[in-house]
Every structure is written in C-alpha cells, then in structure tokens.
C-alpha cells in the first residue's frame, strides 16, 4: 500500500512538471513568433511603416567584410555589432522551443533564417544582400545558443531557466510593441 502511494505521488509530481514545461514551451513559441515578426520588420522593412519608405535597390556582396561594411574608409563596427546582437535572442528562443534538437541543427536554423532574410532583400529589391550580415547574424545566434547552455549550467534547472527567460522575453516584447505603437502614433 505504501509503495503504491509513493508511485502515485511521483506520477502526480511528474504530471504537474510536464504541464508546467508545456506551458513554458508554448509561451516560448509565442515569443519566438513575435520575435521573428519584429526581426522581419527590422531586417526586411528597415523599421518602415510604409512600403513607400523602403529603398528600391538590389545589391549583392559576397566578399566577407568587404566594401558594404566599410563606411568612410573604416569598417562600420556599429552595424556589425547590431547584426550580432539582434540574433542572440534567436539562439536563446530556439534552445527553449527545441530542447531535444542538437546544437548544430539549431545553429543551421539560425543560418538558414539569416540567408532567407538576405535572399528576400535581394529578390524584392529592398536592400543590400551581404555575406557579412549572414556571418554576423549567425554569430549572434551562436552566441545565443552558447549563452543558453551557460545559463543552463548556472541554473541547473531548465524549467526555471526557461521561466526566467520567458519573463524577460515578455517584458522585452511589451517594450518592443509599445515602441512600435509609439512609432505608429508619431506617423
């Protein structure tokens, strides 16, 4: 009788844990979709609120850190840093949404998303397509993947880590959406 009570208690704990993890993964998925929408607005639409504001240009640079990243004879470090930073959340969110996928699979997804953005810019003539951007975006995603693994070592509990990251994601999402609303209000 006591053994069956312990087994029932353990099964109940596991069920509660699974429900909590499912809710966290659902929230992470929603945050990933919001992030991808904002990333699309930033990368493809250059924060424009109208299609008329988009540049009408088609440029392709296949030389890493070549002419497109040089401004006034110097490498534009600001753009490089922005491209790395903007993709760090992608690595974090992919780690949360796809915990059973391997590191290289998630890194390939980051790379594929970056290549997709650069390809769409070229096809739609809405900006310069640049291998430097692909490299820096992929480095940012790599940084997010590594950061997640490091945080997992610190937290020692994926559920708690995901809960903290989801909370931060919700706060940043609210700030981003508020900023978007403010931008729309100004126009």
mmCIF file of C-alpha atoms in Angstrom:
data_model
loop_
_atom_site.group_PDB
_atom_site.id
_atom_site.type_symbol
_atom_site.label_atom_id
_atom_site.label_comp_id
_atom_site.label_asym_id
_atom_site.label_seq_id
_atom_site.Cartn_x
_atom_site.Cartn_y
_atom_site.Cartn_z
ATOM 1 C CA UNK A 1 0.000 0.000 0.000
ATOM 2 C CA UNK A 2 2.774 2.478 0.929
ATOM 3 C CA UNK A 3 4.700 1.664 -2.261
ATOM 4 C CA UNK A 4 1.662 2.367 -4.459
ATOM 5 C CA UNK A 5 1.087 5.692 -2.645
ATOM 6 C CA UNK A 6 4.691 6.729 -3.348
ATOM 7 C CA UNK A 7 4.383 5.740 -7.010
ATOM 8 C CA UNK A 8 1.100 7.658 -7.333
ATOM 9 C CA UNK A 9 2.703 10.720 -5.668
ATOM 10 C CA UNK A 10 5.721 10.591 -8.008
ATOM 11 C CA UNK A 11 3.458 10.223 -11.066
ATOM 12 C CA UNK A 12 1.430 13.230 -9.895
ATOM 13 C CA UNK A 13 4.594 15.310 -9.485
ATOM 14 C CA UNK A 14 5.765 14.314 -12.954
ATOM 15 C CA UNK A 15 2.390 15.226 -14.470
ATOM 16 C CA UNK A 16 2.470 18.667 -12.842
ATOM 17 C CA UNK A 17 6.067 19.175 -14.029
ATOM 18 C CA UNK A 18 5.123 18.163 -17.595
ATOM 19 C CA UNK A 19 2.163 20.580 -17.632
ATOM 20 C CA UNK A 20 4.390 23.412 -16.404
ATOM 21 C CA UNK A 21 7.052 22.631 -19.046
ATOM 22 C CA UNK A 22 4.355 22.517 -21.753
ATOM 23 C CA UNK A 23 3.075 25.961 -20.718
ATOM 24 C CA UNK A 24 6.616 27.337 -20.725
ATOM 25 C CA UNK A 25 7.312 25.861 -24.177
ATOM 26 C CA UNK A 26 4.053 27.329 -25.517
ATOM 27 C CA UNK A 27 4.990 30.762 -24.151
ATOM 28 C CA UNK A 28 8.485 30.378 -25.655
ATOM 29 C CA UNK A 29 6.913 29.517 -29.024
ATOM 30 C CA UNK A 30 4.678 32.592 -28.905
ATOM 31 C CA UNK A 31 7.698 34.737 -28.001
ATOM 32 C CA UNK A 32 9.653 33.200 -30.901
ATOM 33 C CA UNK A 33 6.864 34.076 -33.336
ATOM 34 C CA UNK A 34 6.669 37.655 -32.020
ATOM 35 C CA UNK A 35 10.461 37.928 -32.196
ATOM 36 C CA UNK A 36 10.500 36.669 -35.798
ATOM 37 C CA UNK A 37 7.799 39.196 -36.743
ATOM 38 C CA UNK A 38 9.802 42.029 -35.169
ATOM 39 C CA UNK A 39 13.011 40.738 -36.744
ATOM 40 C CA UNK A 40 11.306 40.740 -40.144
ATOM 41 C CA UNK A 41 10.160 44.317 -39.594
ATOM 42 C CA UNK A 42 13.684 45.361 -38.611
ATOM 43 C CA UNK A 43 15.727 43.420 -41.187
ATOM 44 C CA UNK A 44 13.464 43.440 -44.237
ATOM 45 C CA UNK A 45 11.352 46.519 -43.736
ATOM 46 C CA UNK A 46 14.029 48.653 -42.018
ATOM 47 C CA UNK A 47 11.552 49.804 -39.343
ATOM 48 C CA UNK A 48 9.465 51.395 -42.102
ATOM 49 C CA UNK A 49 5.782 51.868 -41.533
ATOM 50 C CA UNK A 50 5.025 52.216 -45.234
ATOM 51 C CA UNK A 51 6.196 50.265 -48.260
ATOM 52 C CA UNK A 52 6.891 53.584 -49.974
ATOM 53 C CA UNK A 53 9.676 54.239 -47.457
ATOM 54 C CA UNK A 54 11.615 51.101 -48.428
ATOM 55 C CA UNK A 55 14.737 51.504 -50.517
ATOM 56 C CA UNK A 56 14.468 50.298 -54.091
ATOM 57 C CA UNK A 57 17.857 48.742 -54.547
ATOM 58 C CA UNK A 58 19.346 45.387 -55.326
ATOM 59 C CA UNK A 59 22.916 44.886 -54.229
ATOM 60 C CA UNK A 60 24.825 41.676 -53.595
ATOM 61 C CA UNK A 61 28.122 41.459 -51.721
ATOM 62 C CA UNK A 62 29.775 38.062 -51.459
ATOM 63 C CA UNK A 63 33.079 39.332 -50.039
ATOM 64 C CA UNK A 64 33.042 38.993 -46.234
ATOM 65 C CA UNK A 65 33.653 42.309 -44.508
ATOM 66 C CA UNK A 66 34.154 43.889 -47.910
ATOM 67 C CA UNK A 67 33.000 47.211 -49.307
ATOM 68 C CA UNK A 68 29.485 47.090 -47.860
ATOM 69 C CA UNK A 69 30.773 47.120 -44.289
ATOM 70 C CA UNK A 70 33.234 49.972 -44.917
ATOM 71 C CA UNK A 71 31.995 53.497 -44.282
ATOM 72 C CA UNK A 72 34.325 56.470 -44.802
ATOM 73 C CA UNK A 73 37.301 54.154 -45.235
ATOM 74 C CA UNK A 74 36.669 52.307 -41.943
ATOM 75 C CA UNK A 75 34.772 49.160 -41.011
ATOM 76 C CA UNK A 76 31.326 50.080 -39.675
ATOM 77 C CA UNK A 77 31.549 48.308 -36.315
ATOM 78 C CA UNK A 78 28.144 49.596 -35.231
ATOM 79 C CA UNK A 79 26.324 47.673 -37.971
ATOM 80 C CA UNK A 80 28.373 44.554 -37.273
ATOM 81 C CA UNK A 81 27.568 44.711 -33.548
ATOM 82 C CA UNK A 82 23.865 45.351 -34.226
ATOM 83 C CA UNK A 83 23.707 42.342 -36.566
ATOM 84 C CA UNK A 84 25.261 40.118 -33.907
ATOM 85 C CA UNK A 85 23.101 41.449 -31.047
ATOM 86 C CA UNK A 86 19.785 41.267 -32.902
ATOM 87 C CA UNK A 87 20.204 37.499 -33.482
ATOM 88 C CA UNK A 88 21.206 36.488 -29.927
ATOM 89 C CA UNK A 89 17.530 36.072 -28.890
ATOM 90 C CA UNK A 90 17.020 33.662 -31.806
ATOM 91 C CA UNK A 91 19.596 31.274 -30.348
ATOM 92 C CA UNK A 92 18.041 31.550 -26.898
ATOM 93 C CA UNK A 93 14.488 31.018 -28.152
ATOM 94 C CA UNK A 94 15.411 28.074 -30.382
ATOM 95 C CA UNK A 95 17.078 26.423 -27.381
ATOM 96 C CA UNK A 96 13.876 26.881 -25.395
ATOM 97 C CA UNK A 97 11.455 25.787 -28.128
ATOM 98 C CA UNK A 98 13.524 22.881 -29.449
ATOM 99 C CA UNK A 99 15.248 21.368 -26.400
ATOM 100 C CA UNK A 100 15.676 17.939 -27.956
ATOM 101 C CA UNK A 101 17.279 19.191 -31.176
ATOM 102 C CA UNK A 102 21.043 19.182 -31.422
ATOM 103 C CA UNK A 103 23.211 22.273 -31.207
ATOM 104 C CA UNK A 104 24.211 22.091 -34.887
ATOM 105 C CA UNK A 105 20.585 21.740 -36.008
ATOM 106 C CA UNK A 106 19.663 24.928 -34.148
ATOM 107 C CA UNK A 107 22.748 26.722 -35.499
ATOM 108 C CA UNK A 108 21.790 25.663 -39.028
ATOM 109 C CA UNK A 109 18.297 27.119 -38.475
ATOM 110 C CA UNK A 110 19.846 30.448 -37.433
ATOM 111 C CA UNK A 111 21.998 30.380 -40.572
ATOM 112 C CA UNK A 112 19.008 29.453 -42.770
ATOM 113 C CA UNK A 113 16.870 32.272 -41.339
ATOM 114 C CA UNK A 114 19.667 34.773 -41.966
ATOM 115 C CA UNK A 115 20.192 33.543 -45.538
ATOM 116 C CA UNK A 116 16.421 33.736 -46.085
ATOM 117 C CA UNK A 117 16.344 37.374 -44.999
ATOM 118 C CA UNK A 118 19.269 38.279 -47.249
ATOM 119 C CA UNK A 119 17.709 36.395 -50.180
ATOM 120 C CA UNK A 120 14.359 38.144 -49.717
ATOM 121 C CA UNK A 121 16.089 41.533 -49.648
ATOM 122 C CA UNK A 122 17.740 40.733 -52.968
ATOM 123 C CA UNK A 123 14.677 39.240 -54.665
ATOM 124 C CA UNK A 124 12.369 42.060 -53.548
ATOM 125 C CA UNK A 125 14.982 44.794 -54.191
ATOM 126 C CA UNK A 126 14.608 46.218 -50.703
ATOM 127 C CA UNK A 127 18.203 46.401 -49.572
ATOM 128 C CA UNK A 128 21.691 45.089 -49.899
ATOM 129 C CA UNK A 129 22.255 41.374 -49.533
ATOM 130 C CA UNK A 130 25.539 40.797 -47.810
ATOM 131 C CA UNK A 131 27.514 37.725 -46.757
ATOM 132 C CA UNK A 132 28.849 39.830 -43.871
ATOM 133 C CA UNK A 133 25.308 40.076 -42.493
ATOM 134 C CA UNK A 134 24.871 36.300 -42.756
ATOM 135 C CA UNK A 135 28.137 35.745 -40.883
ATOM 136 C CA UNK A 136 27.325 38.259 -38.147
ATOM 137 C CA UNK A 137 23.710 37.113 -37.776
ATOM 138 C CA UNK A 138 24.885 33.511 -37.459
ATOM 139 C CA UNK A 139 27.495 34.568 -34.887
ATOM 140 C CA UNK A 140 24.725 36.262 -32.899
ATOM 141 C CA UNK A 141 22.574 33.131 -32.997
ATOM 142 C CA UNK A 142 25.616 31.072 -31.997
ATOM 143 C CA UNK A 143 26.127 33.447 -29.082
ATOM 144 C CA UNK A 144 22.507 32.913 -28.016
ATOM 145 C CA UNK A 145 22.886 29.130 -28.190
ATOM 146 C CA UNK A 146 26.088 29.229 -26.129
ATOM 147 C CA UNK A 147 24.558 31.703 -23.664
ATOM 148 C CA UNK A 148 21.611 29.343 -23.125
ATOM 149 C CA UNK A 149 23.961 26.423 -22.441
ATOM 150 C CA UNK A 150 25.988 28.529 -19.984
ATOM 151 C CA UNK A 151 22.839 29.725 -18.212
ATOM 152 C CA UNK A 152 21.663 26.121 -18.018
ATOM 153 C CA UNK A 153 24.862 25.257 -16.146
ATOM 154 C CA UNK A 154 24.250 28.144 -13.744
ATOM 155 C CA UNK A 155 20.533 27.500 -13.161
ATOM 156 C CA UNK A 156 20.856 23.678 -13.182
ATOM 157 C CA UNK A 157 17.147 23.553 -13.948
ATOM 158 C CA UNK A 158 15.836 24.079 -17.491
ATOM 159 C CA UNK A 159 12.295 24.748 -16.334
ATOM 160 C CA UNK A 160 13.402 27.561 -14.026
ATOM 161 C CA UNK A 161 15.779 28.961 -16.672
ATOM 162 C CA UNK A 162 13.021 28.955 -19.304
ATOM 163 C CA UNK A 163 10.664 30.638 -16.860
ATOM 164 C CA UNK A 164 13.181 33.446 -16.232
ATOM 165 C CA UNK A 165 13.938 33.848 -19.952
ATOM 166 C CA UNK A 166 10.219 33.833 -20.797
ATOM 167 C CA UNK A 167 9.623 36.547 -18.206
ATOM 168 C CA UNK A 168 12.418 38.653 -19.717
ATOM 169 C CA UNK A 169 11.027 37.926 -23.184
ATOM 170 C CA UNK A 170 7.551 39.090 -22.192
ATOM 171 C CA UNK A 171 8.976 42.297 -20.703
ATOM 172 C CA UNK A 172 11.089 42.973 -23.817
ATOM 173 C CA UNK A 173 8.115 42.088 -26.034
ATOM 174 C CA UNK A 174 5.912 44.594 -24.238
ATOM 175 C CA UNK A 175 8.601 47.256 -24.551
ATOM 176 C CA UNK A 176 9.049 46.489 -28.273
ATOM 177 C CA UNK A 177 5.324 46.535 -29.003
ATOM 178 C CA UNK A 178 4.957 49.762 -27.016
ATOM 179 C CA UNK A 179 7.768 51.260 -29.097
ATOM 180 C CA UNK A 180 6.028 50.123 -32.293
ATOM 181 C CA UNK A 181 2.779 51.701 -31.109
ATOM 182 C CA UNK A 182 4.616 54.925 -30.350
ATOM 183 C CA UNK A 183 6.204 54.887 -33.826
ATOM 184 C CA UNK A 184 2.785 54.381 -35.411
ATOM 185 C CA UNK A 185 1.322 57.162 -33.289
ATOM 186 C CA UNK A 186 4.064 59.573 -34.421
ATOM 187 C CA UNK A 187 3.183 58.943 -38.057
#
